[in-house]
Amino acid sequence: MASAQDGSAAAHVLLVPLPAQGHMNPMLQFGRRLAYHGLRPTLVATRYVLSTSPPPGDPFRVAAFSDGFDAGGMASCPDPVEYCRRLEAVGSETLAWVIDAEARAGRAPSVLVYDPHMAWVPRVARAAGVPTAAFLSQPCAVDAIYGEVWAGRVPLPMEDGGDLRRRGVLSVDLATADLPPFVAAPELYPKYLDVSIRQFEDLLDADDVFVNSFDDLEPMEAEHMESTWRAKTVGPTLPSFFLDDGRLPANKNHGIDIFTGDAPCMEWLDKQAPCSVVLASYGTVYSLDGAELEELGNGLCNSGKPFLWVVRSSEAHKLSEELRGKCKEKGLVVSWCPQLEVLKHKATGCFLTHCGWNSTMEAIATAVPMVAMPQSADQLTIAKYVETAWEIGVRTRLDEKGFVTKEEVEISIKKVMDGKRAAEYKRNAAKWMQKAKEAAQEAAYMESTWRAKTIGPSLPSFYLDDGRLRSNTAYGFNLFRSTVPCMEWLDKQPPRSVVLVSYGTISTFDVAKLEELGNGLCNSGKPFLWVVRSNEEHKLSVQLRKKCEKRGLIVPFCPQLEVLAHKATGCFLSHCGWNSTLEAIVNGVPLVAMPHWADQLTISKYMESSWGMGVRVQLDKSGSLQREEVERCIREVMDGDRKEDYRRNAARLMNKAKESMQEGGSSDKNIAEFAAKYLK
């Protein structure tokens, strides 16, 4: 893959986001993806932003234009309408200078990516002969609503989303309270409505249109956006570290932080129990008055949960001394936090948020259930989807005076973290996290649907009996470490006697499921090595731990490939992620499949019915896992009538896999042919 750093690509892309953090950071991450594919990105930001923020670093160059407020930026203009007017007037002229300067310096832009909230940008680009690509920064559902209003297919004011639901535009029934207020009450927000729907003014003239979402999240809405506006999903545009994407250099930061702070929130989080903390943050733009802050703060305190509350320094004076003292007993109040890292932290169990789109995507990408407290604009619609379509949390309700009371905050937090549906919210959040990561990584699946060639299994050469490569036993990185002597324990077990149990680095189980799985393992009568990640260990009862000690070993991590290659391993109880399945195949180990979602279901079907190397656990009528079924499957694979068939089939596939990677094998040929093209 060509990269921007290697100098092999000449294509130059200008990135022109709206100069607000929530718009700049997604486009920066989009730029990193473009750089991976060979383009050279230049971030075009306002003079104020570039003078007050550290540069994003490689692979970006930066160029400055003016919004007319070089000394103070957007925050120095109290009237948003006036800001947009000056931004267009001054920005049009200075952006044209940037494009001209880049061309005169030998870096003529090949394409300009812009935020359609600045509907004037494509006119500047076209005047300079530069193609454009629009980057919509909101979810497909909201974009679809604004687009239908712009096209005149929906009259204003909108009373609900019923017509769009009937026409197949939206997949969720939206009430008036779920709609962006600009379309529900246009007479109150005429200028905001204008900016919102003008995004579509020149959209059909853009050479490409992108939206920061992914198909599985909003399939009906994404299909509408593609068929009507040619928009293609490219999200979630988050740092690669949080998407488990090893193709890009690992980065945790978005790139631009307009708000910074040195509060020791990460150290505080390290001292909290797993999944116990509520992160409360309502973005970098919206403000709450003193009464609203009092209700929110007291609701957080009364929930009984430890909380990390982000109150911007410009808002801190609104907190009463009484509330400050109360908050110190249970929580930590900070002026800023690294939100993505906090959401990723094992202690974080709930996110109380205004439901801005970036914050919502960050919660999805880190599998954190939500309490939605929307303020305005698209947040109302997003909150509806959070609660109704994706079912990853609840939305706070207003009282008859239009306020969120302390009681409502407390009730909502308890519902998400302790209520009857708490486990369901966690499962759904984990499901959407997985889909988000799959969406971000799917470019690695095929560069071209019709030119794809198999080049795997891409495992360490040690496991492929490939003497041409220096023998290696590790992928390169292990995110989970352990000093538990599992290999020494395995050395003491009889050949083919041990069940390795591991369900990946992402999937989580609730307490009931862990109890059934653990008891099923114990009742099978087989020695077992059970990988329970450290952030899951607290779910194991003392009784189950003691029972497991008699037959097995519980560890937070194991070198999975080495364990599968060990002579003592006779069965692998797995979620059937593709990597784990390939590792079982390469080591000739029969499987008990316990899939969770996505491709694991299909892989399990192939493993059982097509490849004949194991069985799949069946859930009961209520969709629950039973210990008797776990025991039955293990005994069938290791002691049943077909155990020799499973072993023979696993060994046959093992040999096929190794042949494909050895010199002259099918995958080896494809790799060699690919390399040869660039060695001429």
XYZ file of C-alpha atoms in Angstrom:
680
model
C 0.000 0.000 0.000
C 1.432 3.380 -0.986
C 1.640 5.885 1.807
C 1.867 9.629 1.987
C 5.250 9.367 3.644
C 7.020 7.269 1.031
C 6.754 9.930 -1.646
C 5.350 7.496 -4.209
C 1.977 9.216 -4.430
C 1.511 12.608 -6.058
C -2.181 13.109 -5.318
C -2.735 16.004 -2.900
C -5.943 16.414 -0.880
C -7.006 19.579 0.955
C -9.174 19.027 4.041
C -11.397 22.005 4.898
C -13.491 21.303 8.016
C -15.771 23.717 9.839
C -13.468 25.290 12.477
C -15.095 23.574 15.456
C -13.550 20.627 17.286
C -16.476 18.283 16.646
C -16.110 18.853 12.907
C -12.327 19.043 12.648
C -11.405 15.812 14.406
C -13.518 13.398 12.316
C -12.111 14.931 9.156
C -8.566 14.599 10.500
C -9.124 10.882 11.062
C -10.575 10.608 7.566
C -7.376 12.281 6.364
C -5.263 9.648 8.126
C -7.152 6.947 6.222
C -6.570 8.767 2.942
C -2.865 9.021 3.756
C -2.701 5.259 4.337
C -4.035 4.799 0.811
C -1.408 7.090 -0.693
C -2.816 10.621 -0.715
C -0.908 13.580 0.762
C -3.282 15.452 3.115
C -3.125 19.133 4.016
C -5.360 20.406 6.808
C -6.715 23.862 6.045
C -7.672 25.439 9.381
C -8.286 28.967 10.604
C -5.404 31.123 11.731
C -6.811 31.156 15.252
C -7.019 27.351 15.524
C -3.500 26.864 14.190
C -2.111 29.536 16.528
C -3.665 28.014 19.651
C -3.450 24.251 19.028
C -0.465 21.946 18.474
C -0.183 20.828 14.835
C -1.590 17.358 14.099
C 1.811 16.063 12.947
C 2.473 13.393 10.340
C 1.084 12.744 7.808
C -0.420 16.251 7.671
C 0.807 19.534 6.336
C -1.162 22.567 7.503
C -2.293 25.730 5.755
C -4.122 28.709 7.243
C -7.170 30.633 6.069
C -9.175 33.261 7.939
C -12.654 33.236 9.402
C -12.500 36.974 10.091
C -11.809 36.399 13.787
C -8.079 35.683 13.840
C -7.606 36.885 17.425
C -10.334 34.873 19.137
C -11.924 32.454 16.694
C -15.534 31.342 16.820
C -15.795 31.875 20.590
C -15.068 35.592 20.194
C -18.223 36.133 18.136
C -21.351 35.850 20.312
C -23.705 35.753 17.317
C -23.471 32.472 15.336
C -25.265 34.047 12.397
C -22.719 36.850 12.215
C -19.894 34.324 12.526
C -21.187 32.325 9.557
C -21.562 35.523 7.518
C -17.973 36.621 8.212
C -16.672 33.077 7.722
C -18.160 32.981 4.226
C -17.060 36.488 3.266
C -13.484 36.347 4.561
C -13.075 32.592 4.209
C -13.962 32.565 0.507
C -11.193 35.043 -0.266
C -8.496 33.498 1.933
C -9.290 29.900 0.924
C -8.820 30.923 -2.707
C -5.398 32.280 -1.719
C -4.521 28.942 -0.090
C -5.460 26.950 -3.201
C -3.454 29.309 -5.404
C -0.437 29.230 -3.080
C -0.423 25.433 -2.990
C -0.501 25.289 -6.789
C 2.343 27.821 -7.153
C 4.408 25.774 -4.687
C 4.059 22.695 -6.877
C 1.384 21.109 -4.692
C -1.715 21.676 -6.812
C -4.671 20.049 -5.026
C -6.097 16.967 -6.704
C -9.295 17.169 -4.642
C -10.745 19.255 -1.812
C -12.754 17.621 0.994
C -15.111 20.069 2.682
C -17.751 20.239 5.404
C -21.114 21.081 3.757
C -21.974 23.342 6.698
C -19.751 25.710 4.709
C -21.832 25.526 1.536
C -19.716 28.249 -0.101
C -16.515 26.160 -0.211
C -17.284 24.141 -3.382
C -17.841 27.362 -5.336
C -14.320 28.505 -4.404
C -12.896 25.111 -5.373
C -14.718 24.999 -8.708
C -13.477 28.481 -9.585
C -9.946 27.129 -9.146
C -10.701 23.980 -11.138
C -10.404 21.661 -8.122
C -12.793 18.674 -7.712
C -14.686 18.464 -4.422
C -15.803 15.794 -1.971
C -18.396 16.571 0.690
C -17.906 15.142 4.195
C -21.196 15.046 6.125
C -20.415 14.981 9.835
C -23.813 13.897 11.207
C -25.619 10.534 11.174
C -27.462 9.390 8.090
C -30.848 9.778 9.797
C -30.315 13.473 10.446
C -28.776 14.044 7.026
C -31.782 12.325 5.451
C -34.214 14.621 7.271
C -32.382 17.791 6.241
C -32.033 16.523 2.687
C -35.735 15.794 2.328
C -36.581 19.257 3.666
C -34.128 20.889 1.235
C -35.611 18.941 -1.672
C -39.125 20.098 -0.747
C -40.399 16.587 -0.156
C -41.255 17.317 3.488
C -43.331 20.365 4.491
C -42.401 22.481 7.493
C -42.930 22.403 10.355
C -42.415 18.657 10.663
C -44.772 17.097 13.192
C -43.113 13.685 13.249
C -41.155 11.290 11.083
C -44.151 9.224 10.034
C -44.027 10.101 6.339
C -40.304 9.381 6.140
C -40.868 6.087 7.963
C -43.597 5.067 5.504
C -41.424 5.991 2.524
C -38.528 3.883 3.781
C -36.251 6.819 4.549
C -36.103 6.216 8.308
C -36.200 2.960 10.251
C -37.443 4.502 13.498
C -40.704 6.248 14.371
C -39.785 9.796 15.381
C -42.062 11.995 17.464
C -41.827 15.779 17.403
C -39.493 15.673 20.397
C -37.153 13.392 18.449
C -36.707 15.739 15.495
C -34.058 18.437 15.121
C -35.805 21.570 16.421
C -34.800 23.492 13.292
C -37.380 21.486 11.313
C -39.907 20.957 14.132
C -40.068 24.666 14.991
C -38.463 26.475 12.046
C -39.937 29.816 13.044
C -37.739 29.784 16.160
C -34.496 28.873 14.383
C -34.598 30.315 10.848
C -30.835 30.871 10.500
C -29.903 27.468 11.932
C -32.408 25.843 9.601
C -30.818 27.653 6.683
C -27.294 26.477 7.565
C -28.521 22.912 8.142
C -30.437 22.409 4.907
C -28.016 24.420 2.754
C -25.594 21.538 3.200
C -27.483 20.008 0.266
C -27.344 23.122 -1.920
C -24.456 21.947 -4.109
C -24.236 18.363 -2.914
C -25.271 16.847 -6.233
C -22.493 18.840 -7.915
C -19.813 17.387 -5.623
C -17.640 14.723 -7.208
C -18.018 12.516 -4.125
C -20.127 12.544 -0.959
C -19.150 10.867 2.315
C -20.914 10.493 5.649
C -19.370 9.704 9.032
C -21.412 6.604 9.856
C -21.396 2.956 8.859
C -23.943 0.827 7.065
C -24.761 -1.651 9.812
C -25.592 1.147 12.215
C -28.221 2.777 9.999
C -28.823 0.421 7.065
C -32.081 1.917 5.788
C -30.904 5.473 6.244
C -27.519 4.757 4.686
C -29.208 3.184 1.662
C -31.399 6.267 1.258
C -28.400 8.592 1.467
C -26.563 6.599 -1.169
C -29.491 6.279 -3.586
C -30.607 9.901 -3.207
C -27.395 11.838 -2.607
C -24.660 9.351 -3.673
C -23.316 9.432 -0.109
C -21.058 6.586 1.007
C -20.357 5.747 4.633
C -16.727 6.077 5.752
C -17.058 5.983 9.547
C -16.576 5.760 12.334
C -13.672 8.153 11.816
C -11.983 7.620 15.167
C -8.312 7.103 16.071
C -7.077 3.710 14.936
C -6.137 2.676 18.479
C -9.784 2.584 19.439
C -10.754 0.581 16.366
C -8.127 -2.128 16.802
C -6.865 -1.218 13.343
C -3.233 -2.266 13.025
C -2.855 -0.965 9.471
C -2.426 2.619 10.601
C 0.177 3.850 13.086
C -1.505 3.521 16.475
C -2.830 6.861 17.641
C -5.029 7.687 20.619
C -5.601 11.361 19.927
C -7.963 12.888 17.416
C -5.302 15.442 16.535
C -6.724 18.801 17.636
C -7.724 19.619 21.219
C -9.226 23.067 21.597
C -9.816 22.396 25.301
C -7.025 20.975 27.440
C -6.460 20.255 31.091
C -4.152 18.471 33.470
C -6.703 16.935 35.819
C -5.466 13.544 37.126
C -8.626 11.800 35.983
C -6.868 8.717 34.599
C -5.144 8.051 37.919
C -8.490 8.478 39.678
C -10.132 6.038 37.243
C -7.430 3.446 37.911
C -8.628 3.278 41.517
C -12.282 2.600 40.652
C -13.990 -0.759 40.200
C -14.586 -2.061 36.642
C -17.679 -0.668 34.902
C -18.587 1.418 37.959
C -17.990 5.016 36.850
C -20.383 7.440 35.158
C -18.677 9.842 32.762
C -20.795 13.006 32.531
C -19.984 15.445 29.739
C -22.123 17.655 27.545
C -19.692 18.688 24.851
C -17.586 21.715 24.050
C -20.361 24.060 22.924
C -23.534 23.708 24.984
C -23.985 25.417 28.349
C -26.259 24.633 31.283
C -27.557 27.321 33.618
C -27.029 27.194 37.368
C -30.317 25.437 38.071
C -29.669 22.749 35.441
C -26.177 22.133 36.812
C -27.587 21.785 40.348
C -30.086 19.155 39.194
C -27.499 17.265 37.168
C -24.894 17.340 39.937
C -27.293 16.234 42.641
C -28.628 13.484 40.396
C -25.081 12.205 39.886
C -24.418 12.263 43.640
C -27.718 10.591 44.496
C -27.131 7.761 42.013
C -24.584 6.273 44.406
C -22.128 5.731 41.553
C -18.632 7.188 41.340
C -18.631 9.805 38.603
C -16.252 11.866 36.511
C -18.013 15.121 35.692
C -16.571 17.433 33.055
C -17.531 21.031 33.826
C -15.720 23.460 31.558
C -13.761 26.195 33.328
C -16.127 28.781 31.858
C -19.003 27.012 33.634
C -17.405 26.142 36.971
C -18.498 29.382 38.681
C -22.121 28.219 38.385
C -21.572 25.348 40.846
C -22.659 26.114 44.415
C -20.263 25.466 47.292
C -22.748 22.974 48.703
C -22.791 20.973 45.475
C -18.997 21.085 45.167
C -18.671 19.603 48.643
C -21.240 16.908 47.907
C -19.506 15.935 44.654
C -16.149 15.455 46.398
C -17.594 12.594 48.443
C -18.294 10.370 45.430
C -16.904 11.910 42.275
C -14.293 14.002 40.545
C -15.106 17.290 38.820
C -12.644 18.325 36.087
C -12.530 21.075 33.491
C -11.453 18.683 30.730
C -10.697 15.022 30.158
C -9.336 12.916 27.273
C -12.823 11.632 26.506
C -11.929 8.694 24.272
C -9.362 7.367 26.728
C -11.828 7.730 29.595
C -14.522 5.881 27.644
C -12.003 3.149 26.820
C -10.989 2.774 30.489
C -12.190 -0.423 32.165
C -13.698 1.561 35.055
C -16.162 3.435 32.846
C -19.614 1.865 32.858
C -21.941 4.619 31.660
C -21.757 7.835 29.633
C -24.167 10.663 30.470
C -23.972 12.792 27.360
C -25.703 15.454 25.288
C -25.591 12.954 22.387
C -23.538 14.994 19.998
C -22.674 12.746 17.070
C -18.955 12.537 17.804
C -19.568 11.669 21.455
C -22.149 9.075 20.439
C -19.757 7.469 17.969
C -17.043 7.401 20.637
C -19.406 5.659 23.067
C -20.323 3.116 20.385
C -16.685 2.475 19.475
C -15.851 1.806 23.143
C -19.049 -0.148 23.985
C -20.216 2.167 26.770
C -23.989 2.308 27.488
C -25.479 5.788 27.551
C -27.791 8.128 29.401
C -28.855 10.636 26.765
C -29.536 14.218 27.832
C -29.883 16.003 24.483
C -29.850 19.779 24.260
C -30.737 20.749 20.709
C -30.236 20.203 16.979
C -29.426 16.646 15.872
C -28.946 15.508 19.476
C -32.686 14.932 19.905
C -32.827 12.563 16.954
C -29.604 10.807 17.931
C -30.938 10.284 21.470
C -34.039 8.637 20.014
C -31.880 6.211 18.036
C -29.721 5.484 21.098
C -32.779 4.486 23.083
C -35.096 2.958 20.482
C -33.129 1.702 17.476
C -29.767 0.715 18.924
C -30.998 0.102 22.497
C -27.749 1.072 24.167
C -29.221 3.259 26.881
C -32.041 5.541 27.987
C -33.021 9.141 27.410
C -33.764 11.503 30.269
C -37.295 12.917 30.315
C -38.196 16.541 30.977
C -40.701 17.495 33.656
C -43.750 19.639 32.953
C -41.574 22.775 33.143
C -39.109 21.467 30.575
C -36.302 20.591 33.033
C -34.357 17.411 33.720
C -34.720 16.889 37.467
C -32.206 15.339 39.850
C -34.598 12.409 40.324
C -34.691 11.768 36.576
C -30.891 11.829 36.338
C -30.618 9.384 39.249
C -33.283 7.040 37.859
C -31.739 7.025 34.376
C -28.257 6.174 35.652
C -29.597 3.373 37.827
C -31.631 1.974 34.912
C -28.571 1.764 32.686
C -26.157 0.423 35.296
C -28.335 -1.651 37.653
C -31.758 -2.031 36.068
C -33.446 -5.053 34.526
C -32.039 -4.188 31.092
C -28.492 -3.316 32.239
C -26.987 -6.487 30.777
C -28.935 -5.950 27.551
C -27.575 -2.415 27.180
C -24.051 -3.769 27.645
C -24.615 -6.539 25.091
C -26.027 -4.130 22.548
C -23.213 -1.649 23.119
C -20.682 -4.441 22.605
C -22.503 -5.532 19.439
C -22.379 -2.060 17.928
C -18.746 -1.655 18.968
C -17.881 -4.803 17.048
C -19.793 -3.623 13.992
C -18.044 -0.256 14.164
C -14.646 -1.924 14.212
C -15.602 -4.238 11.366
C -16.724 -1.222 9.338
C -13.431 0.566 9.957
C -11.393 -2.498 9.068
C -13.323 -3.811 6.090
C -11.057 -2.012 3.625
C -8.462 -4.584 4.588
C -10.779 -7.354 3.403
C -10.483 -6.559 -0.297
C -8.945 -3.710 -2.226
C -11.092 -4.741 -5.168
C -13.990 -7.145 -5.005
C -12.994 -8.800 -8.245
C -9.203 -8.822 -7.823
C -9.086 -10.365 -4.356
C -6.628 -13.211 -3.851
C -6.142 -15.424 -0.840
C -2.823 -14.812 0.885
C -3.452 -16.526 4.223
C -3.512 -17.887 6.744
C -1.247 -15.000 7.782
C 0.126 -16.591 10.929
C 3.656 -16.732 12.348
C 5.904 -18.958 10.242
C 6.639 -21.296 13.164
C 3.068 -22.609 12.978
C 3.202 -23.092 9.211
C 6.321 -25.290 9.092
C 7.862 -22.708 6.772
C 11.636 -22.982 6.976
C 12.264 -20.083 4.589
C 11.334 -17.480 7.188
C 13.052 -16.884 10.478
C 10.986 -18.856 12.979
C 8.654 -16.657 14.984
C 5.902 -17.583 17.413
C 4.130 -14.288 18.001
C 2.025 -11.923 15.930
C 4.063 -9.013 17.251
C 1.900 -7.442 19.937
C -0.068 -8.753 22.875
C -2.484 -6.275 24.451
C -3.081 -8.549 27.421
C -0.133 -9.742 29.506
C 0.137 -12.348 32.209
C 2.801 -13.996 34.301
C 0.614 -17.024 35.004
C 2.660 -20.174 34.230
C 0.040 -21.727 31.943
C 2.640 -23.413 29.742
C 4.172 -25.148 32.759
C 0.687 -26.250 33.817
C 0.043 -27.648 30.331
C 3.293 -29.613 30.459
C 1.838 -31.621 33.357
C -1.357 -32.641 31.526
C -1.844 -35.795 29.376
C -1.816 -35.407 25.565
C -5.054 -34.109 23.987
C -6.749 -33.858 27.379
C -7.119 -30.095 27.894
C -9.940 -27.790 26.795
C -8.737 -24.271 25.953
C -11.552 -21.790 26.583
C -11.256 -18.287 25.171
C -13.817 -15.930 23.702
C -11.574 -13.246 22.267
C -10.453 -9.841 23.427
C -13.742 -8.006 22.898
C -16.743 -10.183 23.735
C -18.058 -9.989 27.280
C -20.330 -12.270 29.301
C -22.770 -11.387 32.032
C -22.579 -13.121 35.409
C -25.224 -15.722 34.590
C -23.533 -16.771 31.358
C -20.140 -17.076 33.056
C -21.702 -19.250 35.759
C -23.197 -21.610 33.174
C -19.996 -21.761 31.147
C -17.806 -22.351 34.197
C -20.015 -25.063 35.633
C -20.250 -26.747 32.243
C -16.459 -26.852 32.053
C -16.174 -28.308 35.545
C -18.878 -30.895 34.911
C -17.218 -32.099 31.690
C -14.559 -33.833 33.764
C -11.779 -32.473 31.525
C -8.850 -30.314 32.630
C -9.312 -26.844 31.208
C -7.437 -23.597 30.693
C -9.988 -20.789 30.890
C -9.041 -17.289 29.773
C -11.092 -14.740 31.726
C -9.890 -11.209 31.086
C -9.001 -9.137 34.134
C -11.933 -6.794 33.552
C -14.288 -9.804 33.719
C -12.843 -11.649 36.721
C -15.012 -9.826 39.248
C -18.070 -11.534 37.749
C -16.923 -14.998 38.879
C -18.489 -16.131 42.147
C -16.277 -17.423 44.945
C -18.063 -20.773 44.743
C -17.311 -21.128 41.022
C -13.672 -20.127 41.493
C -13.201 -22.877 44.075
C -14.933 -25.426 41.863
C -12.699 -24.503 38.915
C -9.520 -24.861 40.973
C -10.133 -28.602 41.263
C -9.915 -29.286 37.493
C -8.676 -26.204 35.705
C -6.623 -23.055 35.586
C -8.111 -19.570 35.154
C -5.813 -16.945 33.621
C -6.346 -13.366 32.370
C -4.245 -14.037 29.280
C -2.496 -16.855 27.467
C -0.299 -17.050 24.359
C -3.144 -18.612 22.379
C -1.153 -19.903 19.421
C 1.388 -21.563 21.678
C -1.342 -23.149 23.784
C -3.120 -24.490 20.691
C 0.181 -25.917 19.454
C 0.832 -27.675 22.776
C 0.452 -31.461 22.744
C -1.850 -31.359 25.789
C -4.536 -29.312 24.033
C -7.350 -31.457 22.676
C -10.255 -29.055 22.183
C -10.804 -25.321 21.709
C -14.035 -23.771 23.025
C -14.106 -20.536 21.065
C -16.330 -17.669 19.925
C -15.154 -18.565 16.401
C -13.687 -15.248 15.464
C -11.877 -15.704 12.168
C -8.376 -15.381 13.608
C -9.072 -17.886 16.380
C -10.622 -20.297 13.894
C -7.572 -20.105 11.626
C -5.313 -20.707 14.611
C -7.291 -23.839 15.516
C -7.107 -25.064 11.916
C -3.357 -24.502 11.625
C -2.822 -26.483 14.833
C -5.302 -29.262 14.010
C -7.428 -28.700 17.130
C -11.163 -29.615 17.048
C -13.597 -26.905 18.090
C -16.618 -26.300 20.258
C -18.127 -23.157 18.755
C -19.923 -20.626 20.930
C -20.444 -17.687 18.529
C -21.673 -14.278 19.585
C -22.434 -12.239 16.472
C -21.371 -11.102 13.012
C -19.222 -13.472 10.971
C -18.808 -15.829 13.935
C -22.237 -17.336 13.226
C -21.362 -18.133 9.617
C -17.906 -19.396 10.542
C -19.452 -21.718 13.141
C -21.828 -23.117 10.542
C -18.951 -23.848 8.154
C -16.844 -25.331 10.950
C -19.581 -27.784 11.970
C -21.328 -28.622 8.689
C -18.750 -28.100 5.962
C -15.388 -28.740 7.582
C -16.624 -31.300 10.134
C -14.122 -30.372 12.825
C -16.403 -29.812 15.807
C -19.835 -28.893 17.130
C -21.729 -25.712 17.914
C -23.304 -24.922 21.272
C -27.071 -24.496 21.045
C -28.908 -21.962 23.207
C -32.159 -22.836 24.968
C -35.582 -21.474 23.999
C -35.005 -18.271 25.943
C -31.690 -17.673 24.189
C -29.633 -18.563 27.247
C -26.553 -20.728 27.626
C -26.971 -23.850 29.772
C -24.190 -25.705 31.585
C -25.574 -29.043 30.417
C -25.112 -27.990 26.786
C -21.519 -26.893 27.401
C -20.755 -30.237 29.050
C -22.472 -32.183 26.253
C -20.523 -30.442 23.483
C -17.138 -30.914 25.143
C -17.815 -34.606 25.758
C -19.031 -35.092 22.173
C -15.870 -33.573 20.658
C -13.422 -35.279 23.012
C -15.114 -38.617 23.842
C -18.078 -39.052 21.494
C -18.613 -41.412 18.581
C -17.279 -38.845 16.091
C -14.189 -37.713 18.019
C -11.827 -39.414 15.550
C -13.651 -37.794 12.624
C -13.202 -34.370 14.194
C -9.501 -35.013 14.739
C -8.938 -36.358 11.212
C -10.766 -33.454 9.609
C -8.873 -30.945 11.741
C -5.566 -32.580 10.781
C -6.525 -32.564 7.088
C -7.291 -28.850 7.159
C -4.095 -28.202 9.106
C -2.057 -29.779 6.319
C -3.946 -27.852 3.630
C -3.302 -24.577 5.435
C 0.400 -25.232 5.762
C 0.699 -26.306 2.124
C -0.862 -23.055 0.964
C 1.837 -21.002 2.686
C 4.848 -23.105 1.799
C 6.875 -22.389 -1.332
C 4.713 -22.941 -4.404
C 1.506 -23.018 -2.368
C -1.516 -21.042 -3.537
C -1.243 -18.215 -1.030
C 2.528 -18.067 -1.312
C 2.214 -17.626 -5.098
C -0.207 -14.738 -4.707
C 2.107 -12.973 -2.275
C 5.106 -13.500 -4.540
C 3.250 -12.203 -7.620
C 2.159 -9.116 -5.756
C 5.676 -8.340 -4.554
C 7.166 -8.953 -8.015
C 5.158 -6.130 -9.565
C 7.034 -3.626 -7.418
C 10.462 -5.222 -7.687
C 10.805 -4.774 -11.467
